[in-house]
Tab-separated table of C-alpha atoms in Angstrom:
chain	number	residue	atom	x	y	z
A	1	UNK	CA	53.951	101.581	151.462
A	2	UNK	CA	56.638	100.191	150.127
A	3	UNK	CA	58.410	100.661	153.417
A	4	UNK	CA	56.519	98.428	154.604
A	5	UNK	CA	56.834	96.009	152.557
A	6	UNK	CA	60.704	95.618	153.565
A	7	UNK	CA	60.148	96.107	156.634
A	8	UNK	CA	57.696	92.513	157.150
A	9	UNK	CA	60.739	91.330	154.652
A	10	UNK	CA	63.325	92.225	156.716
A	11	UNK	CA	61.962	90.972	159.561
A	12	UNK	CA	61.024	87.490	158.363
A	13	UNK	CA	64.936	87.557	156.948
A	14	UNK	CA	66.057	88.700	160.697
A	15	UNK	CA	63.420	85.306	161.589
A	16	UNK	CA	64.814	82.671	158.920
A	17	UNK	CA	68.395	83.727	159.833
A	18	UNK	CA	67.923	83.264	163.719
A	19	UNK	CA	65.902	79.666	163.285
A	20	UNK	CA	69.083	79.334	160.734
A	21	UNK	CA	71.763	80.004	162.246
A	22	UNK	CA	74.432	77.486	160.883
A	23	UNK	CA	73.282	77.407	157.317
A	24	UNK	CA	75.427	79.660	154.811
A	25	UNK	CA	75.946	80.310	150.979
A	26	UNK	CA	79.194	79.414	149.345
A	27	UNK	CA	81.376	79.691	146.226
A	28	UNK	CA	84.480	78.237	145.419
A	29	UNK	CA	86.644	78.238	142.193
A	30	UNK	CA	88.501	75.723	142.101
A	31	UNK	CA	91.228	74.632	139.055
A	32	UNK	CA	91.746	70.871	136.684
A	33	UNK	CA	95.394	69.860	136.416
A	34	UNK	CA	93.879	70.991	132.917
A	35	UNK	CA	93.799	74.621	133.593
A	36	UNK	CA	89.731	74.526	133.417
A	37	UNK	CA	88.163	76.165	135.794
A	38	UNK	CA	85.520	75.438	137.545
A	39	UNK	CA	83.070	77.982	140.190
A	40	UNK	CA	80.977	75.962	142.899
A	41	UNK	CA	77.723	77.766	144.164
A	42	UNK	CA	76.916	75.165	147.717
A	43	UNK	CA	74.985	75.683	150.958
A	44	UNK	CA	76.326	74.231	153.890
A	45	UNK	CA	73.485	74.035	156.837
A	46	UNK	CA	74.369	72.425	160.352
A	47	UNK	CA	72.533	71.599	162.971
A	48	UNK	CA	73.954	69.413	166.017
A	49	UNK	CA	75.758	66.547	164.103
A	50	UNK	CA	73.914	66.722	161.322
A	51	UNK	CA	75.788	68.496	158.438
A	52	UNK	CA	73.231	69.128	154.965
A	53	UNK	CA	75.507	69.609	152.048
A	54	UNK	CA	74.041	70.899	149.179
A	55	UNK	CA	75.061	72.278	145.629
A	56	UNK	CA	73.061	75.127	143.916
A	57	UNK	CA	74.793	75.969	140.696
A	58	UNK	CA	78.060	75.510	139.002
A	59	UNK	CA	80.160	77.581	136.002
A	60	UNK	CA	82.818	76.751	134.139
A	61	UNK	CA	85.110	78.154	131.814
A	62	UNK	CA	87.732	74.965	129.796
A	63	UNK	CA	91.577	75.914	129.635
A	64	UNK	CA	93.654	75.837	126.152
A	65	UNK	CA	93.779	72.398	126.409
A	66	UNK	CA	90.309	71.468	126.263
A	67	UNK	CA	88.792	74.260	124.983
A	68	UNK	CA	89.084	73.267	121.491
A	69	UNK	CA	88.065	70.078	122.164
A	70	UNK	CA	84.581	70.608	123.862
A	71	UNK	CA	83.344	73.334	122.324
A	72	UNK	CA	79.503	72.178	123.559
A	73	UNK	CA	79.592	73.505	127.343
A	74	UNK	CA	75.951	71.820	127.612
A	75	UNK	CA	77.560	68.380	127.170
A	76	UNK	CA	79.941	68.994	129.430
A	77	UNK	CA	79.158	67.753	132.996
A	78	UNK	CA	81.001	68.643	136.633
A	79	UNK	CA	80.734	65.347	138.447
A	80	UNK	CA	81.948	63.628	141.745
A	81	UNK	CA	82.218	60.172	143.287
A	82	UNK	CA	80.638	58.445	146.311
A	83	UNK	CA	81.597	55.405	145.462
A	84	UNK	CA	83.603	53.520	142.676
A	85	UNK	CA	82.249	51.051	140.272
A	86	UNK	CA	78.799	49.541	140.531
A	87	UNK	CA	77.495	52.636	138.927
A	88	UNK	CA	73.046	52.386	138.856
A	89	UNK	CA	71.156	52.778	135.202
A	90	UNK	CA	74.171	50.913	133.372
A	91	UNK	CA	76.111	54.187	133.363
A	92	UNK	CA	79.660	54.256	131.766
A	93	UNK	CA	82.513	55.681	133.246
A	94	UNK	CA	85.185	55.575	130.689
A	95	UNK	CA	88.752	57.502	130.078
A	96	UNK	CA	89.674	57.522	133.788
A	97	UNK	CA	88.843	55.741	136.853
A	98	UNK	CA	86.792	58.191	139.039
A	99	UNK	CA	88.061	58.920	142.497
A	100	UNK	CA	85.277	58.459	145.293
A	101	UNK	CA	85.366	61.303	148.427
A	102	UNK	CA	86.910	59.570	151.458
A	103	UNK	CA	84.865	60.272	154.297
A	104	UNK	CA	86.739	61.248	157.301
A	105	UNK	CA	86.951	59.549	160.753
A	106	UNK	CA	84.589	60.866	162.674
A	107	UNK	CA	82.129	61.496	160.305
A	108	UNK	CA	79.186	59.390	159.094
A	109	UNK	CA	77.880	59.040	155.433
A	110	UNK	CA	75.183	57.201	153.713
A	111	UNK	CA	75.925	56.296	150.561
A	112	UNK	CA	74.705	57.124	147.339
A	113	UNK	CA	71.822	54.551	145.123
A	114	UNK	CA	73.368	55.929	142.326
A	115	UNK	CA	77.264	55.941	142.729
A	116	UNK	CA	77.889	58.770	140.951
A	117	UNK	CA	77.062	62.742	141.410
A	118	UNK	CA	76.109	65.544	138.927
A	119	UNK	CA	76.469	69.265	139.712
A	120	UNK	CA	73.305	70.487	137.580
A	121	UNK	CA	71.086	68.372	139.140
A	122	UNK	CA	71.413	69.666	142.407
A	123	UNK	CA	72.849	67.642	144.939
A	124	UNK	CA	72.115	66.801	148.859
A	125	UNK	CA	74.386	65.304	151.167
A	126	UNK	CA	73.824	64.467	154.712
A	127	UNK	CA	76.626	63.497	157.323
A	128	UNK	CA	76.212	62.790	160.387
A	129	UNK	CA	79.705	64.623	162.428
A	130	UNK	CA	81.299	63.875	165.360
A	131	UNK	CA	84.514	65.355	164.685
A	132	UNK	CA	84.973	68.997	165.073
A	133	UNK	CA	87.714	68.781	162.995
A	134	UNK	CA	86.674	67.184	159.884
A	135	UNK	CA	87.091	68.294	156.722
A	136	UNK	CA	86.016	67.172	153.403
A	137	UNK	CA	88.484	66.635	150.279
A	138	UNK	CA	86.635	66.151	146.921
A	139	UNK	CA	87.392	65.055	143.923
A	140	UNK	CA	86.188	66.920	140.727
A	141	UNK	CA	85.720	65.525	137.377
A	142	UNK	CA	84.448	68.049	134.352
A	143	UNK	CA	82.987	64.468	131.061
A	144	UNK	CA	81.584	65.125	128.223
A	145	UNK	CA	78.279	63.211	128.031
A	146	UNK	CA	78.218	62.142	124.420
A	147	UNK	CA	75.157	60.282	124.503
A	148	UNK	CA	72.323	59.538	127.783
A	149	UNK	CA	74.368	57.083	130.019
A	150	UNK	CA	77.809	57.336	128.809
A	151	UNK	CA	80.055	59.486	130.688
A	152	UNK	CA	84.190	60.276	129.200
A	153	UNK	CA	86.163	62.029	131.836
A	154	UNK	CA	89.006	64.270	130.608
A	155	UNK	CA	89.530	66.879	133.574
A	156	UNK	CA	89.946	66.170	137.404
A	157	UNK	CA	90.688	68.710	140.085
A	158	UNK	CA	91.329	67.449	143.676
A	159	UNK	CA	90.639	71.916	145.504
A	160	UNK	CA	87.827	71.064	146.224
A	161	UNK	CA	87.489	71.311	150.884
A	162	UNK	CA	84.297	71.703	152.845
A	163	UNK	CA	84.482	71.903	156.356
A	164	UNK	CA	81.606	69.711	157.869
A	165	UNK	CA	81.651	70.867	161.346
A	166	UNK	CA	80.454	74.718	162.591
A	167	UNK	CA	83.136	74.686	164.741
A	168	UNK	CA	85.228	75.630	161.445
A	169	UNK	CA	83.074	78.463	160.275
A	170	UNK	CA	84.633	80.930	163.147
A	171	UNK	CA	81.918	82.237	166.074
A	172	UNK	CA	79.755	80.785	168.146
A	173	UNK	CA	75.688	80.648	166.996
A	174	UNK	CA	74.805	83.350	169.798
A	175	UNK	CA	77.148	86.204	168.340
A	176	UNK	CA	76.857	85.381	164.042
A	177	UNK	CA	73.106	85.719	165.154
A	178	UNK	CA	73.327	89.202	166.949
A	179	UNK	CA	75.261	90.212	163.982
A	180	UNK	CA	72.709	88.875	161.750
A	181	UNK	CA	69.846	90.441	163.734
A	182	UNK	CA	71.592	93.793	163.534
A	183	UNK	CA	73.342	93.614	160.028
A	184	UNK	CA	69.580	92.829	158.853
A	185	UNK	CA	67.729	95.685	160.007
A	186	UNK	CA	69.840	98.437	158.280
A	187	UNK	CA	69.332	100.487	156.152
A	188	UNK	CA	72.102	99.539	153.216
A	189	UNK	CA	70.651	95.742	153.968
A	190	UNK	CA	67.504	96.544	152.935
A	191	UNK	CA	68.517	98.006	149.821
A	192	UNK	CA	70.549	94.608	149.582
A	193	UNK	CA	67.488	92.713	150.044
A	194	UNK	CA	65.246	94.099	147.564
A	195	UNK	CA	68.353	94.223	144.890
A	196	UNK	CA	68.459	90.552	145.493
A	197	UNK	CA	64.600	89.821	144.867
A	198	UNK	CA	65.176	92.363	141.766
A	199	UNK	CA	68.268	90.280	140.555
A	200	UNK	CA	65.187	87.327	141.404
A	201	UNK	CA	62.887	88.283	139.633
A	202	UNK	CA	65.575	88.908	136.693
A	203	UNK	CA	66.383	85.759	136.940
A	204	UNK	CA	62.788	83.823	136.895
A	205	UNK	CA	62.077	86.282	133.571
A	206	UNK	CA	65.517	84.354	132.189
A	207	UNK	CA	64.650	80.885	133.271
A	208	UNK	CA	61.525	81.405	131.579
A	209	UNK	CA	62.404	82.515	128.198
A	210	UNK	CA	65.191	79.360	128.172
A	211	UNK	CA	62.613	77.634	129.316
A	212	UNK	CA	60.333	78.238	126.270
A	213	UNK	CA	63.539	78.339	124.235
A	214	UNK	CA	64.691	75.264	125.525
A	215	UNK	CA	63.542	71.665	122.731
A	216	UNK	CA	66.353	69.369	124.291
A	217	UNK	CA	68.086	67.538	126.695
A	218	UNK	CA	69.957	68.665	128.709
A	219	UNK	CA	69.290	72.004	129.059
A	220	UNK	CA	72.294	74.136	129.260
A	221	UNK	CA	74.305	75.219	131.421
A	222	UNK	CA	72.712	78.674	131.483
A	223	UNK	CA	69.226	76.929	132.550
A	224	UNK	CA	70.412	75.536	134.557
A	225	UNK	CA	72.470	78.246	137.135
A	226	UNK	CA	69.547	79.864	136.932
A	227	UNK	CA	67.370	77.479	138.288
A	228	UNK	CA	70.007	76.411	140.720
A	229	UNK	CA	69.989	79.627	141.928
A	230	UNK	CA	66.114	79.954	141.915
A	231	UNK	CA	65.734	77.052	144.194
A	232	UNK	CA	68.512	78.516	145.921
A	233	UNK	CA	66.011	81.792	146.814
A	234	UNK	CA	63.521	80.444	147.476
A	235	UNK	CA	64.214	78.916	150.735
A	236	UNK	CA	65.970	82.928	151.716
A	237	UNK	CA	63.228	84.984	150.652
A	238	UNK	CA	59.552	84.961	152.216
A	239	UNK	CA	57.903	87.246	150.065
A	240	UNK	CA	55.026	84.772	149.342
A	241	UNK	CA	54.461	86.258	145.945
A	242	UNK	CA	57.987	86.089	144.156
A	243	UNK	CA	57.664	82.446	146.056
A	244	UNK	CA	54.677	81.980	143.636
A	245	UNK	CA	56.549	82.947	140.772
A	246	UNK	CA	59.512	80.843	141.455
A	247	UNK	CA	57.756	78.176	142.806
A	248	UNK	CA	56.171	78.661	139.394
A	249	UNK	CA	58.745	78.905	136.804
A	250	UNK	CA	60.131	75.467	138.597
A	251	UNK	CA	57.323	73.235	137.767
A	252	UNK	CA	57.416	75.345	134.821
A	253	UNK	CA	61.146	73.543	134.378
A	254	UNK	CA	60.070	70.137	136.038
A	255	UNK	CA	57.626	70.064	133.317
A	256	UNK	CA	59.350	71.263	130.316
A	257	UNK	CA	62.036	68.798	131.385
A	258	UNK	CA	59.688	66.068	131.933
A	259	UNK	CA	58.183	66.897	128.342
A	260	UNK	CA	61.720	67.097	126.257
A	261	UNK	CA	62.745	63.728	129.290
A	262	UNK	CA	59.110	61.994	127.148
A	263	UNK	CA	59.907	63.213	123.797
A	264	UNK	CA	63.753	61.877	123.942
A	265	UNK	CA	62.035	58.463	125.202
A	266	UNK	CA	60.396	58.531	121.963
A	267	UNK	CA	63.095	59.441	120.119
A	268	UNK	CA	65.039	56.749	121.964
A	269	UNK	CA	62.276	53.984	121.058
A	270	UNK	CA	61.840	55.197	118.052
A	271	UNK	CA	65.332	54.400	116.977
A	272	UNK	CA	66.066	51.729	118.547
A	273	UNK	CA	62.416	50.788	116.456
A	274	UNK	CA	63.906	51.607	114.071
A	275	UNK	CA	67.379	50.130	114.464
A	276	UNK	CA	65.418	46.334	115.577
A	277	UNK	CA	63.856	47.247	112.437
A	278	UNK	CA	67.643	48.094	110.458
A	279	UNK	CA	68.463	44.785	112.094
A	280	UNK	CA	65.892	42.492	111.028
A	281	UNK	CA	66.256	43.477	107.479
A	282	UNK	CA	70.044	42.969	107.880
A	283	UNK	CA	69.075	39.442	109.497
A	284	UNK	CA	66.493	38.806	106.738
A	285	UNK	CA	68.289	39.329	103.893
A	286	UNK	CA	71.562	37.573	105.423
A	287	UNK	CA	69.287	34.547	106.306
A	288	UNK	CA	67.404	35.361	102.228
A	289	UNK	CA	71.341	35.235	101.224
A	290	UNK	CA	72.822	31.781	103.701
A	291	UNK	CA	69.560	30.118	102.066
A	292	UNK	CA	70.418	31.256	99.008
A	293	UNK	CA	74.263	30.044	99.171
A	294	UNK	CA	72.970	27.021	100.856
A	295	UNK	CA	70.736	26.308	97.997
A	296	UNK	CA	73.271	27.136	95.348
A	297	UNK	CA	76.003	24.666	98.015
A	298	UNK	CA	72.519	21.813	97.675
A	299	UNK	CA	72.207	22.467	94.028
A	300	UNK	CA	75.747	22.261	93.405
A	301	UNK	CA	75.852	18.873	95.641
A	302	UNK	CA	73.089	17.463	93.463
A	303	UNK	CA	75.227	18.097	90.247
A	304	UNK	CA	78.016	16.184	91.899
A	305	UNK	CA	75.870	12.756	93.275
A	306	UNK	CA	74.450	12.767	89.132
A	307	UNK	CA	77.687	13.517	87.779
A	308	UNK	CA	79.294	10.807	90.086
A	309	UNK	CA	77.097	8.461	89.582
A	310	UNK	CA	76.319	9.151	85.447
A	311	UNK	CA	80.089	8.371	85.687
A	312	UNK	CA	80.072	5.303	87.258
A	313	UNK	CA	77.395	4.188	84.641
A	314	UNK	CA	79.224	5.037	81.933
A	315	UNK	CA	82.276	3.938	83.802
A	316	UNK	CA	80.881	0.422	83.671
A	317	UNK	CA	78.990	0.181	80.417
A	318	UNK	CA	82.999	1.120	79.368
A	319	UNK	CA	83.883	-1.866	81.531
A	320	UNK	CA	81.387	-3.602	79.397
A	321	UNK	CA	82.588	-2.662	75.913
A	322	UNK	CA	85.721	-3.570	76.888
A	323	UNK	CA	84.776	-6.637	78.157
A	324	UNK	CA	82.506	-7.612	75.394
A	325	UNK	CA	85.378	-6.488	72.729
A	326	UNK	CA	88.433	-8.193	74.843
A	327	UNK	CA	85.862	-11.073	74.257
A	328	UNK	CA	84.923	-10.183	70.419
A	329	UNK	CA	88.832	-9.868	69.931
A	330	UNK	CA	90.063	-12.975	71.536
A	331	UNK	CA	87.976	-14.684	68.879
A	332	UNK	CA	88.716	-13.320	66.469
A	333	UNK	CA	91.829	-13.780	67.188
A	334	UNK	CA	91.295	-17.512	68.247
A	335	UNK	CA	89.428	-17.886	65.111
A	336	UNK	CA	92.011	-16.411	63.185
A	337	UNK	CA	94.256	-18.451	64.961
A	338	UNK	CA	91.998	-22.053	64.314
A	339	UNK	CA	91.974	-20.557	60.183
A	340	UNK	CA	95.862	-20.747	60.549
A	341	UNK	CA	96.049	-23.908	62.391
A	342	UNK	CA	94.377	-25.509	59.281
A	343	UNK	CA	95.834	-24.003	56.409
A	344	UNK	CA	98.922	-24.717	57.586
A	345	UNK	CA	97.632	-28.355	58.538
A	346	UNK	CA	96.151	-28.270	54.633
A	347	UNK	CA	99.523	-27.049	53.857
A	348	UNK	CA	101.014	-30.035	54.890
A	349	UNK	CA	98.487	-32.221	54.071
A	350	UNK	CA	98.618	-30.884	49.910
A	351	UNK	CA	103.155	-30.799	50.675
A	352	UNK	CA	101.807	-35.053	51.975
A	353	UNK	CA	100.026	-35.626	49.340
A	354	UNK	CA	102.095	-33.855	46.780
A	355	UNK	CA	104.866	-35.641	48.286
A	356	UNK	CA	102.917	-39.271	47.965
A	357	UNK	CA	101.958	-38.153	45.079
A	358	UNK	CA	105.673	-37.255	43.445
A	359	UNK	CA	106.715	-40.801	45.118
A	360	UNK	CA	103.999	-42.353	43.867
A	361	UNK	CA	105.392	-41.756	39.899
A	362	UNK	CA	108.574	-41.996	41.332
A	363	UNK	CA	107.363	-45.701	42.131
A	364	UNK	CA	105.722	-45.615	38.991
A	365	UNK	CA	108.217	-44.569	36.909
A	366	UNK	CA	110.416	-46.699	38.975
A	367	UNK	CA	108.747	-49.727	38.903
A	368	UNK	CA	107.815	-48.977	34.603
A	369	UNK	CA	111.460	-48.762	34.256
A	370	UNK	CA	112.435	-51.583	35.557
A	371	UNK	CA	109.300	-53.412	33.784
A	372	UNK	CA	110.780	-52.093	30.954
A	373	UNK	CA	114.692	-53.195	31.216
A	374	UNK	CA	113.629	-56.990	32.492
A	375	UNK	CA	111.283	-56.789	29.061
A	376	UNK	CA	114.126	-55.540	27.178
A	377	UNK	CA	116.471	-58.537	28.761
A	378	UNK	CA	114.319	-60.824	28.226
A	379	UNK	CA	113.616	-60.091	24.566
A	380	UNK	CA	117.362	-59.739	24.556
A	381	UNK	CA	118.147	-63.177	26.502
A	382	UNK	CA	114.735	-64.322	24.049
A	383	UNK	CA	116.724	-63.393	20.580
A	384	UNK	CA	119.996	-64.874	21.725
A	385	UNK	CA	118.267	-68.814	22.590
A	386	UNK	CA	115.455	-68.476	19.234
A	387	UNK	CA	114.452	-66.651	16.358
A	388	UNK	CA	111.325	-66.395	17.601
A	389	UNK	CA	108.753	-65.939	20.675
A	390	UNK	CA	105.621	-66.107	21.867
A	391	UNK	CA	103.211	-62.808	22.236
A	392	UNK	CA	100.143	-64.036	24.204
A	393	UNK	CA	100.634	-67.568	22.690
A	394	UNK	CA	101.163	-66.309	19.191
A	395	UNK	CA	105.087	-67.118	18.182
A	396	UNK	CA	106.730	-63.902	16.708
A	397	UNK	CA	109.445	-62.933	14.721
A	398	UNK	CA	112.023	-61.119	17.550
A	399	UNK	CA	113.204	-59.164	14.464
A	400	UNK	CA	109.591	-57.195	13.801
């Protein structure tokens, strides 16, 4: 029964290779300028002028320069670009100006919507090749992903070169098909195919365990490598049971990815709501502080206004009091001056009266003296002329 299974698997693999004669898996090792090693696994298939490039896995080992800086390899992405700038989803590329791959002459390529590719996401590129010598040189970058939508480039490699024409692979389709058929029908190839199935089953087991253990995005490099490997082998293996198991694992992976993305989006929304709430609280606190400052300023203005009004009132009152005091002082001074003038006039009058009395007294004394002198003269003369004199009609002896 086991032998029959091997035969059936061998026949199916021969048929698959007969249909995809111009397809191959390539494992390429490149190095960055910083000494980092990148192992890329990709499928390249040729069908007429159509070439399909599908990346299926990646491994990386940082050199001495970057190993100490970027210890968590789950946050280190392998990426390349098909244009510079105008990336979708508001992606922010920092630290280095990325170089997009150049499309060789005679090759047609329709640019991607995003403008960049993450090898972990198993990107697929389609080319229409009319140049048998066309070789694609793709600059590959290592980038740290500190948060969603932000990539910090820190290393670059320009060593990845991929021939886009089946003529560069070597050999015609007929001879290559013949070689494959002869090799597949050998017993060693049958055993090798059995070994591949065993490896796929082991990979399925490991992927299931890692999917169950995964609790956050991004997934670990080991899980991404296992998923890429299973996607590749799902196209090669014809055992329906194994293919179903691979599909089940890939569906579990996508479901877990969706759940974690929803969880991450919910956490991001919660964080955003918390940030908005914090911002609202800060805005409210700032508004309250501004209102308090404005109220204090308004109160200070009102106090200044009242103080100015009181100063004006006090100034007016002082001016009135000064005016009244000045008027009173002038009245007192005028009355004092009038009193002084009256006193001076009275003094002058008194002096004049005294002088007049003195003069009158002097005049009276002088008049009396004159009268006395005149009387003496008359008496003396009368004595000389007569022994008697008449006084009041009476004759008297002048000697008496």
